[in-house]
Steps between C-alpha positions, in 0.01 A plus 500: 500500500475369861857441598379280797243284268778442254689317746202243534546189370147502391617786248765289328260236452187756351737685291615155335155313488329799334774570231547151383095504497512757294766397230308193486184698361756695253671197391134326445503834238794500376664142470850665459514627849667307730332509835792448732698750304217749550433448882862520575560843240188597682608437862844656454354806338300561806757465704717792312205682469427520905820425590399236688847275680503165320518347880161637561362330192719157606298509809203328307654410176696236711200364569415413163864459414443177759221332289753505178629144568155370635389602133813411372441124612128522387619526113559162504139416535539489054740291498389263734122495312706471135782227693389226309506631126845660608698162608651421142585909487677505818863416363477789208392745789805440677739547252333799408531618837816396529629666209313832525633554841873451448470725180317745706743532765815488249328813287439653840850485568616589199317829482586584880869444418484717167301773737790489747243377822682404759535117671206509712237664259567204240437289806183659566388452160566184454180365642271781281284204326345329871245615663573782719521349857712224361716746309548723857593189680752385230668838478507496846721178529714591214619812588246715279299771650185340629237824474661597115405121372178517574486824327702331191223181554195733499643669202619181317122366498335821461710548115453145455129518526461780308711416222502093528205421334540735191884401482384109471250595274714721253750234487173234389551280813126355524587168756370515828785328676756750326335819585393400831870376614617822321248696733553317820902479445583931390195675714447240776136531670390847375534343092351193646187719619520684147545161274192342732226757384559389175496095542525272842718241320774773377460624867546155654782477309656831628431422811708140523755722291525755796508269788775318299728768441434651836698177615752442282596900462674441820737238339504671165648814715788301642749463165449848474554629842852295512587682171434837630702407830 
Protein backbone atom coordinates (compact mmCIF):
# COMPACT_ATOMS: atom_id res chain seq x y z
CA UNK A 1 0.00 0.00 0.00
CA UNK A 2 1.09 3.54 -1.03
CA UNK A 3 3.10 4.74 1.91
CA UNK A 4 2.76 8.38 0.61
CA UNK A 5 -1.27 8.07 0.01
CA UNK A 6 -1.63 6.71 3.49
CA UNK A 7 -0.44 9.80 4.90
CA UNK A 8 -3.42 11.72 3.16
CA UNK A 9 -5.92 12.85 5.15
CA UNK A 10 -8.33 11.97 2.49
CA UNK A 11 -7.34 8.20 3.36
CA UNK A 12 -8.33 8.41 7.02
CA UNK A 13 -11.53 9.78 6.09
CA UNK A 14 -12.32 6.89 3.00
CA UNK A 15 -11.12 4.15 5.11
CA UNK A 16 -13.70 5.28 7.94
CA UNK A 17 -16.72 6.37 5.70
CA UNK A 18 -16.62 3.10 3.73
CA UNK A 19 -16.31 0.69 6.79
CA UNK A 20 -18.99 2.19 8.89
CA UNK A 21 -21.04 2.06 5.40
CA UNK A 22 -20.50 -1.20 5.30
CA UNK A 23 -21.35 -2.44 8.93
CA UNK A 24 -24.39 -0.51 8.44
CA UNK A 25 -25.52 -2.95 5.50
CA UNK A 26 -24.37 -6.03 7.88
CA UNK A 27 -26.08 -4.75 10.85
CA UNK A 28 -29.37 -4.07 8.53
CA UNK A 29 -28.70 -8.25 8.27
CA UNK A 30 -27.91 -9.11 11.25
CA UNK A 31 -29.55 -6.88 14.06
CA UNK A 32 -26.94 -8.22 16.62
CA UNK A 33 -24.05 -6.49 15.04
CA UNK A 34 -23.14 -3.46 16.35
CA UNK A 35 -22.02 -1.07 13.68
CA UNK A 36 -19.54 1.05 15.55
CA UNK A 37 -18.04 -2.04 17.04
CA UNK A 38 -17.60 -3.41 13.52
CA UNK A 39 -16.09 -0.25 11.78
CA UNK A 40 -13.69 0.25 14.54
CA UNK A 41 -12.66 -3.97 14.74
CA UNK A 42 -12.59 -3.35 11.05
CA UNK A 43 -10.37 -0.23 10.92
CA UNK A 44 -7.88 -1.53 13.47
CA UNK A 45 -7.59 -4.83 11.68
CA UNK A 46 -6.46 -3.03 8.65
CA UNK A 47 -4.22 -1.22 10.26
CA UNK A 48 -2.30 -4.54 11.74
CA UNK A 49 -2.81 -6.05 8.64
CA UNK A 50 -0.73 -3.21 6.50
CA UNK A 51 0.92 -1.97 9.20
CA UNK A 52 -0.21 1.18 8.62
CA UNK A 53 1.13 4.10 11.78
CA UNK A 54 -2.04 5.03 13.67
CA UNK A 55 -0.76 8.86 13.03
CA UNK A 56 -1.26 8.32 9.39
CA UNK A 57 -4.81 7.16 9.92
CA UNK A 58 -5.30 10.30 12.67
CA UNK A 59 -4.50 12.48 9.80
CA UNK A 60 -8.22 12.15 8.56
CA UNK A 61 -9.87 10.39 11.37
CA UNK A 62 -9.36 13.77 13.26
CA UNK A 63 -11.37 15.13 10.93
CA UNK A 64 -14.29 13.21 11.72
CA UNK A 65 -13.19 12.93 15.30
CA UNK A 66 -14.08 17.01 15.07
CA UNK A 67 -17.79 16.52 14.03
CA UNK A 68 -18.31 14.16 17.34
CA UNK A 69 -19.55 17.09 19.50
CA UNK A 70 -21.37 18.89 16.52
CA UNK A 71 -23.38 15.46 16.51
CA UNK A 72 -23.09 15.18 19.98
CA UNK A 73 -25.17 18.54 20.44
CA UNK A 74 -27.57 17.47 17.57
CA UNK A 75 -29.01 14.46 19.88
CA UNK A 76 -30.85 16.78 21.60
CA UNK A 77 -33.04 17.52 18.68
CA UNK A 78 -35.46 14.31 20.64
CA UNK A 79 -35.60 15.75 23.48
CA UNK A 80 -36.35 19.06 22.55
CA UNK A 81 -39.38 17.62 19.99
CA UNK A 82 -40.60 15.16 23.18
CA UNK A 83 -39.82 18.49 25.90
CA UNK A 84 -43.24 18.90 26.63
CA UNK A 85 -44.50 15.26 27.53
CA UNK A 86 -41.09 15.05 29.53
CA UNK A 87 -41.65 18.17 32.08
CA UNK A 88 -43.43 16.09 34.95
CA UNK A 89 -40.44 13.26 34.23
CA UNK A 90 -37.69 15.61 34.60
CA UNK A 91 -37.17 15.25 38.52
CA UNK A 92 -37.09 11.14 38.31
CA UNK A 93 -34.41 11.60 35.47
CA UNK A 94 -32.23 13.38 37.67
CA UNK A 95 -32.13 11.28 40.45
CA UNK A 96 -31.58 8.55 38.25
CA UNK A 97 -28.74 10.26 36.89
CA UNK A 98 -27.63 11.24 39.88
CA UNK A 99 -27.58 8.00 41.42
CA UNK A 100 -26.25 5.91 38.52
CA UNK A 101 -23.28 8.10 38.24
CA UNK A 102 -21.99 8.12 41.82
CA UNK A 103 -22.52 4.23 41.88
CA UNK A 104 -20.69 4.07 38.68
CA UNK A 105 -17.74 5.86 39.71
CA UNK A 106 -17.65 4.16 43.36
CA UNK A 107 -17.72 0.44 41.50
CA UNK A 108 -15.11 1.90 39.21
CA UNK A 109 -13.03 2.59 42.03
CA UNK A 110 -13.59 -0.21 43.78
CA UNK A 111 -12.51 -2.60 41.07
CA UNK A 112 -9.36 -0.34 40.14
CA UNK A 113 -8.30 -0.49 43.82
CA UNK A 114 -8.89 -4.42 44.09
CA UNK A 115 -6.80 -4.55 40.53
CA UNK A 116 -3.98 -2.59 42.19
CA UNK A 117 -4.24 0.56 39.27
CA UNK A 118 -2.46 3.17 40.26
CA UNK A 119 -3.76 7.02 41.34
CA UNK A 120 -3.98 8.46 38.02
CA UNK A 121 -5.65 5.52 36.03
CA UNK A 122 -8.70 5.60 38.61
CA UNK A 123 -8.63 9.27 37.74
CA UNK A 124 -8.85 8.62 34.20
CA UNK A 125 -11.67 6.41 34.62
CA UNK A 126 -13.63 8.21 36.50
CA UNK A 127 -15.31 10.10 33.73
CA UNK A 128 -15.92 6.54 31.53
CA UNK A 129 -19.92 7.20 31.37
CA UNK A 130 -19.70 11.05 29.33
CA UNK A 131 -19.32 11.43 26.14
CA UNK A 132 -15.88 11.17 24.96
CA UNK A 133 -14.71 14.82 24.41
CA UNK A 134 -16.19 15.70 27.73
CA UNK A 135 -14.61 12.68 29.38
CA UNK A 136 -10.89 13.83 27.71
CA UNK A 137 -11.39 17.28 28.99
CA UNK A 138 -12.38 16.11 32.55
CA UNK A 139 -9.48 13.70 32.84
CA UNK A 140 -7.49 16.29 31.68
CA UNK A 141 -8.27 18.72 34.65
CA UNK A 142 -8.23 16.05 37.18
CA UNK A 143 -5.12 14.61 36.75
CA UNK A 144 -6.29 11.49 34.58
CA UNK A 145 -4.71 10.72 31.33
CA UNK A 146 -6.61 12.69 28.74
CA UNK A 147 -6.01 10.25 25.38
CA UNK A 148 -6.76 6.79 27.79
CA UNK A 149 -10.42 8.37 28.82
CA UNK A 150 -11.53 8.73 25.72
CA UNK A 151 -10.50 5.27 25.04
CA UNK A 152 -12.33 4.17 28.49
CA UNK A 153 -15.48 6.65 27.08
CA UNK A 154 -15.55 5.01 23.61
CA UNK A 155 -15.43 1.70 25.29
CA UNK A 156 -17.92 2.53 28.12
CA UNK A 157 -20.72 3.33 25.37
CA UNK A 158 -19.72 0.84 22.92
CA UNK A 159 -20.54 -2.28 25.92
CA UNK A 160 -23.32 -0.23 26.98
CA UNK A 161 -24.95 -0.24 23.62
CA UNK A 162 -24.44 -3.55 22.97
CA UNK A 163 -25.49 -5.00 26.08
CA UNK A 164 -27.95 -2.05 27.48
CA UNK A 165 -30.90 -2.81 25.81
CA UNK A 166 -30.95 -6.66 26.41
CA UNK A 167 -29.74 -6.04 30.14
CA UNK A 168 -33.01 -3.64 30.67
CA UNK A 169 -34.96 -6.01 28.97
CA UNK A 170 -33.86 -9.28 30.89
CA UNK A 171 -34.38 -7.53 34.06
CA UNK A 172 -38.39 -6.63 32.61
CA UNK A 173 -37.75 -2.82 32.74
CA UNK A 174 -40.45 -1.75 29.95
CA UNK A 175 -40.69 2.39 30.99
CA UNK A 176 -39.38 4.68 28.66
CA UNK A 177 -38.02 7.21 31.10
CA UNK A 178 -36.10 4.30 33.02
CA UNK A 179 -34.42 2.74 30.13
CA UNK A 180 -33.71 5.84 28.40
CA UNK A 181 -31.97 7.59 31.62
CA UNK A 182 -30.32 4.13 32.09
CA UNK A 183 -29.02 4.47 28.38
CA UNK A 184 -28.10 8.08 28.36
CA UNK A 185 -26.50 7.91 32.09
CA UNK A 186 -23.93 4.20 31.63
CA UNK A 187 -23.13 4.54 27.61
CA UNK A 188 -23.50 8.32 27.11
CA UNK A 189 -24.18 9.28 23.26
CA UNK A 190 -23.23 6.00 21.49
CA UNK A 191 -26.40 4.06 23.81
CA UNK A 192 -28.30 7.16 23.13
CA UNK A 193 -27.79 6.50 19.21
CA UNK A 194 -28.53 2.66 19.98
CA UNK A 195 -31.77 3.29 22.40
CA UNK A 196 -33.03 5.99 19.50
CA UNK A 197 -33.44 3.35 16.62
CA UNK A 198 -35.71 1.71 18.70
CA UNK A 199 -38.10 4.74 19.99
CA UNK A 200 -37.48 8.81 19.81
CA UNK A 201 -39.07 9.27 23.27
CA UNK A 202 -36.62 6.58 25.07
CA UNK A 203 -33.93 8.46 22.97
CA UNK A 204 -35.03 11.92 24.07
CA UNK A 205 -34.83 10.73 27.26
CA UNK A 206 -31.17 9.48 26.94
CA UNK A 207 -30.25 12.29 25.51
CA UNK A 208 -31.38 14.94 28.54
CA UNK A 209 -29.85 11.94 30.67
CA UNK A 210 -26.38 12.42 28.90
CA UNK A 211 -26.19 16.11 28.78
CA UNK A 212 -27.11 15.91 32.53
CA UNK A 213 -24.56 13.72 33.72
CA UNK A 214 -22.00 15.17 31.41
CA UNK A 215 -22.41 18.24 33.87
CA UNK A 216 -22.75 17.07 37.03
CA UNK A 217 -19.90 14.12 36.54
CA UNK A 218 -17.57 16.92 37.10
CA UNK A 219 -18.96 17.55 40.67
CA UNK A 220 -19.76 13.92 41.28
CA UNK A 221 -15.76 13.43 40.64
CA UNK A 222 -14.76 15.89 43.33
CA UNK A 223 -15.65 13.71 46.81
CA UNK A 224 -13.81 11.17 45.20
CA UNK A 225 -10.76 12.83 43.97
CA UNK A 226 -10.21 14.38 47.70
CA UNK A 227 -10.48 10.74 48.97
CA UNK A 228 -7.90 9.42 46.70
CA UNK A 229 -5.58 12.53 47.60
Amino acid sequence: MNEVWTQQPLFGITVTVAFYVAAQRLNQRFRWLNPLLVASGGIIVLLLVFDIPYEDYSAGGDIITFFLGPATVALAVPFYKYASKLKGQLLPIAAGVSAGLVCGMAAVLGISILLGASEQIMLTLLPKSVTTPVAIEIAKSIGGIPELAGVFAVLTGLIGSIIGPSFLKLCRIQSDVAIGAAMGTAAHGIGTARILRDSETKGSISAFAMGLSSMLTPLFCMPFIWWLQ
